[in-house]
Structure formats: C-alpha cells, structure tokens
Amino acid sequence: MKHTVNLLSLACLLCAATLATPAKAEDVNIGKQNITLKGDLMTPEALWAMGRISGYAASPDGKQIVYQVGYYSVKANKSRQVLCIMNSDGTGQRQLSTSQKSESDAVWLDAETIAFLSGGEIWTMKADGSNRQQVSKTDGQVEGFLFSPDRQKVIILKSIPFHEIIKENPSDLPKASGRLVTDLMYRHWDHYVESIQHPFVCPVSDGFAVGSEMTDILEGEPYECPMEPFGGIEQLAWSPDSKTIAYTCRKKTGLAYSISTDSDIYLYNLGTRETTNLCKPANYVEPKIDPTTSMKYQAVNAKENLVNNVGYDQNPKFSPDGRYVAWLSMERDGYEADRQRLCVYELSTGIKNYVTESFDSNVDDFVWSDSKDAQIYFIGVWHATENLYAVNLKSQASNLKSEVTQLTNDCADWGSLQMLNNGKQLLMERHSFLEPADLYVVTPDLKKSKKSQINNLKTQITQITHENKHILDQLAKPQVESHWVKTTDGNMMLYWAILPPHFDPTKKYPTLLFCEGGPQSPVSQFWSYRWNFFIMASQGYVVIAPNRHGLPGFGQEWLEEISGDWTGQCMNDYLTAIDDAAENLPYVDRDRLGAVGASFGGFSVYYLAGHHEKRFKCFIAHDGAFNLATMYLETEENWFSNWEYDEAYWHRPQLPNAKKTYHDSPHKYVENWDTPILCIHGEKDYRICYTQGMMAFNAARMKGLEAQLLIFPDENHWVLKPQNGILWQRTYFNWLDRWLKK
C-alpha cells in the first residue's frame, strides 16, 4: 500500500502558478534558513524551511561527530545535502560543505580524515574541511560505499544494466520508447527496472585513491544488492579482519521475486571468491509455490521449513571480535510485516539464536557494543513509542541465552543508533510528534530493571544538536494526550489526541480521524514532513490517531489481526476511537469531524466513506486502494496482496477471507457515498497505481458529490519535491477548512 471540478480559490491558483515557474538553481543559495515567522503557528513554509538530519558518524577517538543535514528550497524546487561537524558534547558545531553541490554519506577513515559522497564519487577531506580530494573515478557512478576496517579495500555500489525482464531495444531504433516485458517485477516502487545495483570491491592505494580494479561480488548473477526499493549500504558489512563481506540478497527474479520476501545473508570470501549462504543449507530446495495463493497456507511456511530462514533476512553486522554475525530476520515467506527478530549466528558452528524472543515486537535497528560485556543494543516500538533496549548475551556451550532490558522510557521515537566508540555511550537520533530529528548522546543504565522500576531508569540522555531551534522557538506547541478505550472485541486500544496550540478547554474544535497506512506501520511518535500532526493541530484541528488492530507494539496477535480482515476489527477500531473522543473529550466537536489517511489509510477513508453513517463531514484519501480486485494485479510486490487477501480474486470457490476482502472492497459501496472527498495520487506510484485515485474521484463526481483530485505526474507513493509538498499542504488544509470550519 500504497483537473478539478471544484476549483481552488483564486489565491491558491495564483500561488500554484507562481510555484510552477521555479527560479534558476544558481539564483538560490540552498542552506539553513534563518526565517522570521509572521505568527507563532506552524505553516507549510515553516515546515519546509526546517533542516533534516539524517546520517551521522563518530570519529574513532570519539571526540568528534560528522553529520548530514538536508535543506530544501521551495523557490528552486530542489534540495541540498550538507555535512556538518561538532565535538561529541555538541560544542563547536559548524558546516563543512562550502559549495552548492550535495555532500552525503560521511564516514571516518581515521581520527583526522572523513570520506564522503559527492557527484557520484568518493571524496576525502580533513576534519576541518581542508584538503578535499576526489579518490574515485567512475564517471559519477558511485551510489554508496563502505571501507574495510583495514582501509585497504572499499565496497562501491553502482548500477549495471539489467535486461532479464525488460528486453533491450534493437540498436537501430535508438529513439524507440517501447518496452518489451517478459515477466513480473518489470517496475518497482516508482521506476521501470532496467538496471540493478551490484556491490563491487575495489583496492585502495595512493593515499586513499580507489584503484581501477573492481570485483563484482555478484558477477554473472541477475540479482540486486542492496534490495529495492529502500535498501542501502546497511545491507552489507565487513568482517573485523577485512577478509569477508556479509551481504543481503533475494536471489530471485521475475514472478518468483514478485511473490516472495525470502532474502538471505551471504558470506563472501575475498580470498577464495566463494559465497556461503548463512540462512539455508547448501542442499536446500524450495518447495513448489502457487503464485496466486497466500504462502501462509503453503509448504514453504510449514513448521519444519521455517528453520531455513524463508522470510526477510537483512542488515548483517559482525560482532567486534568477529565471532558472530547478527541480522534482522522475519520467519515466514510472503509476509512483509512479520515480526522482525534479531538473529545471532556463530560463524564457527553455524548455530543461529534468536535473542529477542521475549520482546513481542519488531527490532528496527541494532548495534553491537564495543565493550566486552556481550551486549547488543536495539530499538523497537512498544505501546506506540520507540525506545532503547539491550540484549545481554551469555554463551553456554554455543547456545546463547539472552536477556532483554529496557533502557529508556521516553514518549518519543528513537531512530538509528551507533556506538560512540568508547563502549559506554550511544549516538542516537530522536524525534516526536512535536520535535523533528536531533542527535543525542545516550549513556545506558545497564543495571537489571524490573518492570515496576521502568519509570526510574537512570539512563542519561544529552541532546547535542538543536537543528531547528531557531524555528521551533517561534512556534506555539500543540499538546499531546494518550487515551485508552475498549474495542468492540473487548481489548484495550491506545489512541493519541493532539490538541491545537493555545488550546482553550472551553472551546470545541473541528477534529480529524487519522487513518494509518501500512497496514502494519506503528502510530508511534513519528515526525513527518507531510502527515505532520504539529501542523494539523496548528491549523486549528484536534487529531485523533488510533493504534488500531494491525499495528506493531501491542503483541503479535494484535498485529496479525488485520491480515485477511481489512474491513472488520480495524474499521471498528477507527469508529470506536472517534466515537469515544466525540463523547468523552469535551473539546471535540462531533458535528465537525473529518477522516484522513494515506496508503492503507487511504483505503480506510474510501471504505469509511461508504460505512460511516454520517459521522464525517469530509474525507481525504492519499494514494489509497479503491478497487482491491484491480489492485491485486496492478501492484508490483505481489506477495503483499497474496498474504493480505489470501488468494487471487478469480479463484472459485474462494477462501473465506478472500471472499470477504473482495466483497468489502470500497468501490462496491460507492452507492452509500454521501460526503465530500479529496483524492490525492502520484502517477509514479507503482505500489498503488494512480488509477485507484482516479476511479474514486470519478465515482464521487458521477454520484454528484463535491470532490477534488490532486494528481502528481512526477511523484510516487510519497510527495518529495518542495513545491509539490507545499501544494499538497495548501490543498489539504483548504479542503478541510472548507468543510469543517463553517
């Protein structure tokens, strides 16, 4: 998941016309914006003026941190990535990037030298920004890199032509635009698959100059590494002795790829150039698979076959002593939202241990401790917050006994993490509904804590960046409340209520029901530059965000409730949350309710439009599924629909879940639609094709309803371009204001 009848106001049309003619790039200096706001409420322009912290790395001696910030220019309709540096206590912050070219992916080669990516090449510079040198010469083909621990070799990611699925056109027809497709997976996320990434190993010499000899560790194999659409250099890792590489790969193509999530961890020996699969035995033979039926019912997911790691396995990391490789592992094939466990593999014995089984949620990222205490730190979501945990590994005759300890209890989401090179501290990113990402130093309290003591943890947390303080200090903040309500099946559900700045408890506010996508993505303390609760509340809306059935962080049974039942309990949960808010929160105006959401959230909006019994005054659906039968064949990752729907729509007789799924598709209930709706979609969205949004809009207009369609020819499942982002926000709030602020 994933031309208007009612014209926008003249003011919005004029703004859109202005945005459609961006300034020349050379006229705009894209960097940190020292803006002064006219008021104290968040606006789309203020949101897009914020710097966005992404990658970061600590120097080997732990004294300095280099980090990456993205800045956006609405005027130029483009972005720029810059590198900054600071002391590890947050002092001495300054920008290293001096040109208008983007610089990214910074790592330390030693305590004084930084390597980074610019213009598709690897560069180095001193920690003070001096002595910049280009050290690779690939005609701009480097898409990612990873130096070996001994700094004598480097992995370079670059794309190679791929014509296994889309055949290469005849050489005498150079202007032909047609594509001859011979199998599935001919397009992925937002592009046609005519190239794939491969990792190449290059020698390093002459003062960090990358040698011309490149060894493709997947030479002759028609498989991608990293995996599309979101994989990066984190899917590969060097052993501490720089002699082997662990990498992630799904060694399938075409139809087999499109129906399977089975990726494995491979070990590549640089000396022998031999590859070993760490997940499966050498004689493994995959059971025959029916591509039109959910794999939950097939032999590949039989209990006796699950020991072969048939689900997603990715992101390997070696232990500091080289004894183990750990990675993120899902158990079942075809289920992209299975619980993500932490697997630890002992290289000498081949024994695998799953060390986070007591944590009934996903491990989202992890890092080995540098110290000798056999510790792995990880982050995971529980009860709608993403916190830090530790696994203490104790070896007993090659069997690891693990103990999970929670180290933070923050009403926030902690992001990726790494050691601060002294074994006692972590460098981490943190964000929440009210704060964009900043960097923190975390000193864990490793003393064993009982659950009753969780609120008394002594973990020390120090914020070391304040990237957007100059903007946030000008803004009045919303308030965030948490509420629990009993669902129709007798369970308890958490929902967030986000209240407007300058909140007046004696007033009633128009209120939005936020419908989450995924369908199995958490409604934790996320910060989004589109679905942003801070700006929604700042525009005068209360936001109700339920952690409905189907979301992680409430146990696996709760998570799996939604598969095969998109229109049952989870929809009841939405209505339970908004009804509870309307009845029990005195500031919610039950006569001015709207429902909004994207992807599965967009599907939810389309479904609720036919079943809401006049609760809502307007709807907004972004990139939502409208006709599930057509989506079954339109989407590119077919494993998703197979698992969620149970089987293809043409099967007769149908399994009960499939029959219910197709019967309850939103397009079959348009006869009940009676409420204005805004449909938004990107034409490059190959997860949920734009025809879904067009069908919904067309149906609404043919029903005689007030409706608008915001279509983006150049956007995918997301909205990434600055001017499109501003247009999205303005259209979104214009529509809500029109129907909920009368």
Tab-separated table of N, CA, C and O in Angstrom, residues 410-456:
chain	number	residue	atom	x	y	z
A	410	ASP	N	10.799	6.754	27.018
A	410	ASP	CA	10.588	8.107	26.528
A	410	ASP	C	9.312	8.169	25.693
A	410	ASP	O	9.040	7.257	24.906
A	411	CYS	N	8.544	9.231	25.839
A	411	CYS	CA	7.386	9.457	24.965
A	411	CYS	C	7.885	10.101	23.680
A	411	CYS	O	7.680	11.290	23.409
A	412	ALA	N	8.603	9.308	22.900
A	412	ALA	CA	9.252	9.769	21.677
A	412	ALA	C	9.607	8.534	20.862
A	412	ALA	O	9.345	7.399	21.281
A	413	ASP	N	10.185	8.737	19.710
A	413	ASP	CA	10.726	7.652	18.889
A	413	ASP	C	12.229	7.844	18.757
A	413	ASP	O	12.693	8.897	18.297
A	414	TRP	N	12.989	6.839	19.176
A	414	TRP	CA	14.424	6.836	18.953
A	414	TRP	C	14.693	6.201	17.602
A	414	TRP	O	14.132	5.151	17.270
A	415	GLY	N	15.587	6.827	16.813
A	415	GLY	CA	15.904	6.324	15.488
A	415	GLY	C	17.158	5.482	15.486
A	415	GLY	O	17.487	4.815	16.469
A	416	SER	N	17.899	5.505	14.390
A	416	SER	CA	19.075	4.662	14.246
A	416	SER	C	20.108	4.969	15.323
A	416	SER	O	20.115	6.044	15.921
A	417	LEU	N	21.017	3.998	15.558
A	417	LEU	CA	21.945	4.127	16.670
A	417	LEU	C	23.304	3.556	16.304
A	417	LEU	O	23.420	2.709	15.423
A	418	GLN	N	24.332	4.060	16.966
A	418	GLN	CA	25.690	3.547	16.817
A	418	GLN	C	26.460	3.820	18.103
A	418	GLN	O	26.097	4.691	18.888
A	419	MET	N	27.521	3.051	18.296
A	419	MET	CA	28.353	3.255	19.469
A	419	MET	C	29.161	4.544	19.312
A	419	MET	O	29.537	4.925	18.200
A	420	LEU	N	29.418	5.182	20.441
A	420	LEU	CA	30.227	6.398	20.437
A	420	LEU	C	31.687	6.045	20.707
A	420	LEU	O	32.434	6.793	21.302
A	421	ASN	N	32.055	4.822	20.287
A	421	ASN	CA	33.453	4.386	20.236
A	421	ASN	C	34.162	4.295	21.575
A	421	ASN	O	35.375	4.205	21.625
A	422	ASN	N	33.405	4.335	22.647
A	422	ASN	CA	34.041	4.069	23.935
A	422	ASN	C	33.364	2.915	24.661
A	422	ASN	O	33.736	2.585	25.777
A	423	GLY	N	32.371	2.316	24.013
A	423	GLY	CA	31.709	1.154	24.582
A	423	GLY	C	30.726	1.457	25.682
A	423	GLY	O	30.051	0.559	26.185
A	424	LYS	N	30.614	2.701	26.094
A	424	LYS	CA	29.744	3.041	27.213
A	424	LYS	C	28.606	3.980	26.811
A	424	LYS	O	27.672	4.167	27.583
A	425	GLN	N	28.719	4.590	25.629
A	425	GLN	CA	27.705	5.545	25.193
A	425	GLN	C	27.240	5.217	23.785
A	425	GLN	O	27.929	4.548	23.010
A	426	LEU	N	26.046	5.720	23.467
A	426	LEU	CA	25.462	5.546	22.145
A	426	LEU	C	25.187	6.906	21.540
A	426	LEU	O	24.835	7.866	22.241
A	427	LEU	N	25.348	6.990	20.229
A	427	LEU	CA	24.959	8.173	19.468
A	427	LEU	C	23.661	7.817	18.763
A	427	LEU	O	23.611	6.862	17.992
A	428	MET	N	22.604	8.588	19.032
A	428	MET	CA	21.279	8.221	18.543
A	428	MET	C	20.523	9.449	18.026
A	428	MET	O	20.855	10.586	18.352
A	429	GLU	N	19.500	9.159	17.241
A	429	GLU	CA	18.595	10.204	16.735
A	429	GLU	C	17.242	10.045	17.415
A	429	GLU	O	16.792	8.920	17.657
A	430	ARG	N	16.598	11.163	17.708
A	430	ARG	CA	15.312	11.146	18.407
A	430	ARG	C	14.368	12.160	17.783
A	430	ARG	O	14.767	13.255	17.390
A	431	HIS	N	13.080	11.779	17.713
A	431	HIS	CA	12.057	12.705	17.226
A	431	HIS	C	10.725	12.363	17.891
A	431	HIS	O	10.595	11.332	18.550
A	432	SER	N	9.742	13.232	17.700
A	432	SER	CA	8.416	13.015	18.287
A	432	SER	C	7.393	13.777	17.464
A	432	SER	O	7.725	14.417	16.467
A	433	PHE	N	6.135	13.725	17.880
A	433	PHE	CA	5.092	14.499	17.202
A	433	PHE	C	5.420	15.992	17.192
A	433	PHE	O	4.984	16.721	16.289
A	434	LEU	N	6.148	16.450	18.196
A	434	LEU	CA	6.371	17.882	18.386
A	434	LEU	C	7.790	18.320	18.068
A	434	LEU	O	8.076	19.522	18.103
A	435	GLU	N	8.689	17.389	17.752
A	435	GLU	CA	10.086	17.749	17.525
A	435	GLU	C	10.666	16.941	16.373
A	435	GLU	O	10.613	15.706	16.400
A	436	PRO	N	11.230	17.615	15.369
A	436	PRO	CA	11.934	16.889	14.305
A	436	PRO	C	13.222	16.279	14.829
A	436	PRO	O	13.615	16.503	15.980
A	437	ALA	N	13.900	15.516	13.987
A	437	ALA	CA	15.061	14.739	14.424
A	437	ALA	C	16.202	15.622	14.907
A	437	ALA	O	16.547	16.620	14.277
A	438	ASP	N	16.786	15.234	16.030
A	438	ASP	CA	18.041	15.786	16.532
A	438	ASP	C	18.887	14.639	17.048
A	438	ASP	O	18.405	13.508	17.233
A	439	LEU	N	20.172	14.921	17.296
A	439	LEU	CA	21.107	13.908	17.769
A	439	LEU	C	21.282	13.995	19.275
A	439	LEU	O	21.275	15.087	19.854
A	440	TYR	N	21.471	12.826	19.885
A	440	TYR	CA	21.611	12.717	21.339
A	440	TYR	C	22.740	11.745	21.669
A	440	TYR	O	22.996	10.786	20.922
A	441	VAL	N	23.381	11.972	22.796
A	441	VAL	CA	24.299	11.001	23.378
A	441	VAL	C	23.567	10.324	24.527
A	441	VAL	O	23.024	10.992	25.418
A	442	VAL	N	23.544	8.995	24.493
A	442	VAL	CA	22.811	8.211	25.490
A	442	VAL	C	23.797	7.342	26.255
A	442	VAL	O	24.560	6.574	25.655
A	443	THR	N	23.787	7.475	27.565
A	443	THR	CA	24.614	6.639	28.436
A	443	THR	C	23.682	5.663	29.146
A	443	THR	O	22.968	6.044	30.084
A	444	PRO	N	23.632	4.402	28.686
A	444	PRO	CA	22.640	3.460	29.220
A	444	PRO	C	22.874	3.092	30.674
A	444	PRO	O	24.013	3.006	31.142
A	445	ASP	N	21.773	2.871	31.377
A	445	ASP	CA	21.812	2.286	32.707
A	445	ASP	C	21.648	0.784	32.522
A	445	ASP	O	20.553	0.294	32.250
A	446	LEU	N	22.732	0.036	32.635
A	446	LEU	CA	22.714	-1.389	32.326
A	446	LEU	C	22.327	-2.264	33.509
A	446	LEU	O	22.338	-3.498	33.396
A	447	LYS	N	21.983	-1.657	34.626
A	447	LYS	CA	21.544	-2.450	35.764
A	447	LYS	C	20.194	-3.080	35.450
A	447	LYS	O	19.323	-2.461	34.853
A	448	LYS	N	20.046	-4.324	35.821
A	448	LYS	CA	18.803	-5.042	35.556
A	448	LYS	C	17.630	-4.321	36.220
A	448	LYS	O	17.648	-4.035	37.412
A	449	SER	N	16.588	-4.026	35.400
A	449	SER	CA	15.438	-3.287	35.916
A	449	SER	C	14.182	-4.149	35.866
A	449	SER	O	13.908	-4.796	34.860
A	450	LYS	N	13.455	-4.158	36.949
A	450	LYS	CA	12.159	-4.818	36.948
A	450	LYS	C	11.143	-3.884	36.302
A	450	LYS	O	11.333	-2.682	36.236
A	451	LYS	N	10.036	-4.457	35.815
A	451	LYS	CA	9.036	-3.638	35.139
A	451	LYS	C	8.511	-2.533	36.056
A	451	LYS	O	8.188	-1.447	35.611
A	452	SER	N	8.430	-2.846	37.358
A	452	SER	CA	7.923	-1.843	38.293
A	452	SER	C	8.866	-0.663	38.442
A	452	SER	O	8.496	0.377	38.956
A	453	GLN	N	10.115	-0.837	37.973
A	453	GLN	CA	11.099	0.232	38.111
A	453	GLN	C	11.335	0.973	36.803
A	453	GLN	O	12.233	1.808	36.738
A	454	ILE	N	10.535	0.694	35.788
A	454	ILE	CA	10.829	1.206	34.457
A	454	ILE	C	10.807	2.724	34.406
A	454	ILE	O	11.506	3.351	33.604
A	455	ASN	N	10.016	3.351	35.246
A	455	ASN	CA	9.964	4.812	35.245
A	455	ASN	C	11.111	5.442	36.025
A	455	ASN	O	11.226	6.667	36.091
A	456	ASN	N	11.958	4.618	36.627
A	456	ASN	CA	13.081	5.127	37.408
A	456	ASN	C	14.420	4.784	36.769
A	456	ASN	O	15.441	4.699	37.465
